[in-house]
mmCIF file of C-alpha atoms in Angstrom:
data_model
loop_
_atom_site.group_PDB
_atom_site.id
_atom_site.type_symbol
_atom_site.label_atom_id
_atom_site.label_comp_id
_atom_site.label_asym_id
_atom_site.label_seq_id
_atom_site.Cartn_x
_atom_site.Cartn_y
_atom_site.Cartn_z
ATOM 1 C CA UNK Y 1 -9.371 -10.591 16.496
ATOM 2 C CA UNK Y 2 -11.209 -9.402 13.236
ATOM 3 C CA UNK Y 3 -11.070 -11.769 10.327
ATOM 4 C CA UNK Y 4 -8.196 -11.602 7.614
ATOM 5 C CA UNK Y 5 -8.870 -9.760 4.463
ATOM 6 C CA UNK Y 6 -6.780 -8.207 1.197
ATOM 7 C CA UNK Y 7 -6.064 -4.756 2.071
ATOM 8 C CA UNK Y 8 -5.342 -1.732 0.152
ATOM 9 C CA UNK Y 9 -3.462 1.248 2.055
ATOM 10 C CA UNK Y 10 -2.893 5.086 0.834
ATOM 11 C CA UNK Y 11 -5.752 4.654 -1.983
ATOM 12 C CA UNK Y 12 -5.084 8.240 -3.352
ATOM 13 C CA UNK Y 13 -7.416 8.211 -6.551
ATOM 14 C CA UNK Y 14 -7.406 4.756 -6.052
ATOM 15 C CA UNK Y 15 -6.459 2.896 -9.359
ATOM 16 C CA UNK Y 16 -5.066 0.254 -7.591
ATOM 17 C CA UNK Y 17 -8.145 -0.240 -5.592
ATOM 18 C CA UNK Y 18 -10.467 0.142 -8.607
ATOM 19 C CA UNK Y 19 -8.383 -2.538 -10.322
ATOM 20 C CA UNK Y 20 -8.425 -5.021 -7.732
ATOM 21 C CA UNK Y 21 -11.989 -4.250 -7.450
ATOM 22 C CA UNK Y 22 -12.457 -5.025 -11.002
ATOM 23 C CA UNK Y 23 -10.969 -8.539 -10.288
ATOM 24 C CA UNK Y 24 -13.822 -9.238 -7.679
ATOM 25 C CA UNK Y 25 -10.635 -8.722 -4.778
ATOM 26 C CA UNK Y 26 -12.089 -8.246 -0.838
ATOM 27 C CA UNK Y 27 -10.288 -4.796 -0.143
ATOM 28 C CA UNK Y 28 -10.591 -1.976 1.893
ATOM 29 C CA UNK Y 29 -8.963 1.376 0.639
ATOM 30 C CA UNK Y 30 -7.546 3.997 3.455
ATOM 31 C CA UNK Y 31 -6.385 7.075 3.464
ATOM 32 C CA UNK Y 32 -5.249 9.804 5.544
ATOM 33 C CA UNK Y 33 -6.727 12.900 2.685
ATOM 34 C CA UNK Y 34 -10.001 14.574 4.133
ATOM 35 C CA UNK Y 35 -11.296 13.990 0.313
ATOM 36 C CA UNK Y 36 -9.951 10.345 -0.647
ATOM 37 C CA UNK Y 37 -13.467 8.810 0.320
ATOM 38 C CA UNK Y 38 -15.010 10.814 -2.573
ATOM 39 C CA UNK Y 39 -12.248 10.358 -4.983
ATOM 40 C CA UNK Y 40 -12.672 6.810 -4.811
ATOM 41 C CA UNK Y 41 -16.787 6.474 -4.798
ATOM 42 C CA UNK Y 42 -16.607 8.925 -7.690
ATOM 43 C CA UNK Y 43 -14.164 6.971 -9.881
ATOM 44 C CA UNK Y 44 -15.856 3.509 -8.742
ATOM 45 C CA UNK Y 45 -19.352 5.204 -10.151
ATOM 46 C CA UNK Y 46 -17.240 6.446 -13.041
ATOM 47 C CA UNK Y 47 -15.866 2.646 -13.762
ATOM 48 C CA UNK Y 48 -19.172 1.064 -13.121
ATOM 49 C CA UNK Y 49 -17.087 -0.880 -10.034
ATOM 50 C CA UNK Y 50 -18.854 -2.473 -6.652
ATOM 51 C CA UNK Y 51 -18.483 -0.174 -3.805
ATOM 52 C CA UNK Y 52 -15.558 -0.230 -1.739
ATOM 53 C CA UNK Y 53 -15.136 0.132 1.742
ATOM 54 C CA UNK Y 54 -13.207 3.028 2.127
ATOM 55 C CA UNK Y 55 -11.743 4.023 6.369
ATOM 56 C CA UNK Y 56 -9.891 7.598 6.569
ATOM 57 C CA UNK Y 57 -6.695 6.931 9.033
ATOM 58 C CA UNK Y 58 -3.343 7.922 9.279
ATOM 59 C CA UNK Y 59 -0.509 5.816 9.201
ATOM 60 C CA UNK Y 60 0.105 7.259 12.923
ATOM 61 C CA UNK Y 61 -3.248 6.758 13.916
ATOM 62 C CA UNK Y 62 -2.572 5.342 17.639
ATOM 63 C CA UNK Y 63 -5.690 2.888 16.814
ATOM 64 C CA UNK Y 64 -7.884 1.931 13.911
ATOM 65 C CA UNK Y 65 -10.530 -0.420 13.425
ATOM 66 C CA UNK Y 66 -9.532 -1.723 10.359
ATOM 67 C CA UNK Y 67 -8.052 -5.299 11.799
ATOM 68 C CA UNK Y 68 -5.596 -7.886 9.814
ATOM 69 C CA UNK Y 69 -4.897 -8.090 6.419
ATOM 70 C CA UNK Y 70 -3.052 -10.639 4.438
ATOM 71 C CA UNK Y 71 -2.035 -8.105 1.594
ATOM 72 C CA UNK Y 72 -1.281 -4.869 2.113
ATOM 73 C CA UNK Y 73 -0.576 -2.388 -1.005
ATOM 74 C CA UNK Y 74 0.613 0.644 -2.097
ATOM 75 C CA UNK Y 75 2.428 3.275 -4.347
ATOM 76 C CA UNK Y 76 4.479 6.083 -3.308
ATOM 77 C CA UNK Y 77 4.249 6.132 -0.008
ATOM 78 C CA UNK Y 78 7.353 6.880 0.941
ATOM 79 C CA UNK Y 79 7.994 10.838 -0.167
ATOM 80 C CA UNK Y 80 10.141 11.472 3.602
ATOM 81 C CA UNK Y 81 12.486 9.789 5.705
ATOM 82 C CA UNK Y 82 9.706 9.930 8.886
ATOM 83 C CA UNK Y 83 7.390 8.011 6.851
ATOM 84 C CA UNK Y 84 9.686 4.495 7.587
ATOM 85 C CA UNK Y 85 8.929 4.516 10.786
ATOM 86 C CA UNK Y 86 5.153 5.584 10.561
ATOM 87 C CA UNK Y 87 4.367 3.217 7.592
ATOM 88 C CA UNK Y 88 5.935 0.237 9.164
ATOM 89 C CA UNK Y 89 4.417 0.683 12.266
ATOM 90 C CA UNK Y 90 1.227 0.820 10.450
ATOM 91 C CA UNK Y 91 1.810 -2.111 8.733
ATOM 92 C CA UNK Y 92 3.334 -4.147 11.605
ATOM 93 C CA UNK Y 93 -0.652 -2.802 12.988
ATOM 94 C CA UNK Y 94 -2.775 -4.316 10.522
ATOM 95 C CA UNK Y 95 -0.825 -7.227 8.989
ATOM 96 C CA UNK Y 96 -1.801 -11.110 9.657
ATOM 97 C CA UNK Y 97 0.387 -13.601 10.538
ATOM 98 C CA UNK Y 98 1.198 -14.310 7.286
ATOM 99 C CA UNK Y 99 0.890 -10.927 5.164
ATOM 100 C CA UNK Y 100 2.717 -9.654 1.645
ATOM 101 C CA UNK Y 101 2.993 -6.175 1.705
ATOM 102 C CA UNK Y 102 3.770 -4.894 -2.200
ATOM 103 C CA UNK Y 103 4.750 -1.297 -2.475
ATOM 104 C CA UNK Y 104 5.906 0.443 -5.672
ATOM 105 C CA UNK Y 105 8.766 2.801 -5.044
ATOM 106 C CA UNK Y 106 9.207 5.429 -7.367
ATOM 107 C CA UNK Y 107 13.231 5.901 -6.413
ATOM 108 C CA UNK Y 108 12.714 8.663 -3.819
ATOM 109 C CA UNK Y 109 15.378 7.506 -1.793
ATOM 110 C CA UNK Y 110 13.996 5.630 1.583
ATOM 111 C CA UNK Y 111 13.536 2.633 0.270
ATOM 112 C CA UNK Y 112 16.387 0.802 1.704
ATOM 113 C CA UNK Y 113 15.526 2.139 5.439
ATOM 114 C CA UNK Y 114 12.563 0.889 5.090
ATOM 115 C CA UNK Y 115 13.477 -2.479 3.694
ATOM 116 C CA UNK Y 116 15.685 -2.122 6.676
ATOM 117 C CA UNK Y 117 13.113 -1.962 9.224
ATOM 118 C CA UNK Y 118 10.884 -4.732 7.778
ATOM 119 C CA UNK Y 119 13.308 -7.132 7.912
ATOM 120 C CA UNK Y 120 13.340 -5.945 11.777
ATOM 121 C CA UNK Y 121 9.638 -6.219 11.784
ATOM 122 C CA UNK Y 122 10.385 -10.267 10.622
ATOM 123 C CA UNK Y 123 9.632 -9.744 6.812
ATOM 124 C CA UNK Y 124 12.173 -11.377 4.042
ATOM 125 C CA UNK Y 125 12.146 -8.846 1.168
ATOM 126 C CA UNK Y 126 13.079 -8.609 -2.322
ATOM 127 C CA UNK Y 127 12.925 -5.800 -4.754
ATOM 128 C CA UNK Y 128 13.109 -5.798 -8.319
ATOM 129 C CA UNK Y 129 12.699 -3.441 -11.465
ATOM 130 C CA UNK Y 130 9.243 -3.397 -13.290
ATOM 131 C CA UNK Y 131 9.471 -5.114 -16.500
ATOM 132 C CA UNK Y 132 7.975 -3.752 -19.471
ATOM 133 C CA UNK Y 133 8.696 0.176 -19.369
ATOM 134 C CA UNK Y 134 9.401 0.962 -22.664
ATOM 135 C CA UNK Y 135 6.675 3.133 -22.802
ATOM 136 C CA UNK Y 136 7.705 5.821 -20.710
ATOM 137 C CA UNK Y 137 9.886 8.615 -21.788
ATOM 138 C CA UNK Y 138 11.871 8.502 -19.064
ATOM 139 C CA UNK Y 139 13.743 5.202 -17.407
ATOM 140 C CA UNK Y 140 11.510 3.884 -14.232
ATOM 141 C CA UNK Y 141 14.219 4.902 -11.577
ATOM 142 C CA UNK Y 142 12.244 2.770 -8.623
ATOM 143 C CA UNK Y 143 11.427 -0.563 -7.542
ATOM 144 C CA UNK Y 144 8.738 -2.594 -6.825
ATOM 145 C CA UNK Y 145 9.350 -3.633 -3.036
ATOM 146 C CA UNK Y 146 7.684 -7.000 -1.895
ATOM 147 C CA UNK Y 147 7.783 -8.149 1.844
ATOM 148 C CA UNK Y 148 7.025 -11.597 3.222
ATOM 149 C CA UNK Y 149 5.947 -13.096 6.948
ATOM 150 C CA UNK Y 150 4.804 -16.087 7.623
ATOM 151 C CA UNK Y 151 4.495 -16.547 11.719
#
């Protein structure tokens, strides 16, 4: 069984890889996007940053090499009702005994299936609203989804 790490899934650009990078965090961004690899060495060159391991997989991927994590991240993720299925599994995949799993949810509307499944998947959740938004123009109409297992 491969050792537990911090984890960062869906990296995208990767700003929350680059910041946990900043913080001298063990990560390892993924991503399914043929070009997320080079988005992310670019902006780590651009933000003077340590490299970061970077794996391209899908969330379907039947296996992956990238072994247990003990946080698991990400933002967005869930744009379609199939993705609650696929992005659990892939979680349930990678996650160590005792893993957090944070996801921001930007109020697309699959949240609560997903929370759903987790708690299937042994996970207590909570959710709650991010403080501190008075700086956007609009209200923040998501959540910020955290997920807990301790086997």
């Amino acid at each position: 069984m491969a050792p537990t790490r911090k984890g960062n899934s869906a990296c995208g650009i990767a700003l929350a890889s680059l910041v946990l990078n900043q913080r001298h965090a063990n990560i390892t961004a993924t991503d399914y996007h043929p070009e997320a690899g080079n988005f992310l060495r670019e902006n780590v060159s651009l933000n003077q940053g340590a490299a970061i391991p970077f794996v391209r997989t899908g969330w379907d991927d039947e296996a992956s090499e990238l072994g247990l994590f003990d946080l698991i991240i990400g933002s967005d993720l869930l744009y379609e009702r199939s993705h609650v299925n696929i992005l659990s599994g892939f979680i349930e995949q990678h996650a160590a005994s005792h893993c957090q799993v944070i996801l921001v949810d930007p109020g697309r509307g699959h949240h609560a299936c997903f929370s759903k499944k987790m708690v299937t998947l042994g996970y207590s959740h909570c959710q709650y609203k991010p403080e501190h938004t008075d700086y956007l123009l609009q209200p923040f109409k998501g959540q910020i989804l955290n997920y807990q297992r301790q086997h």
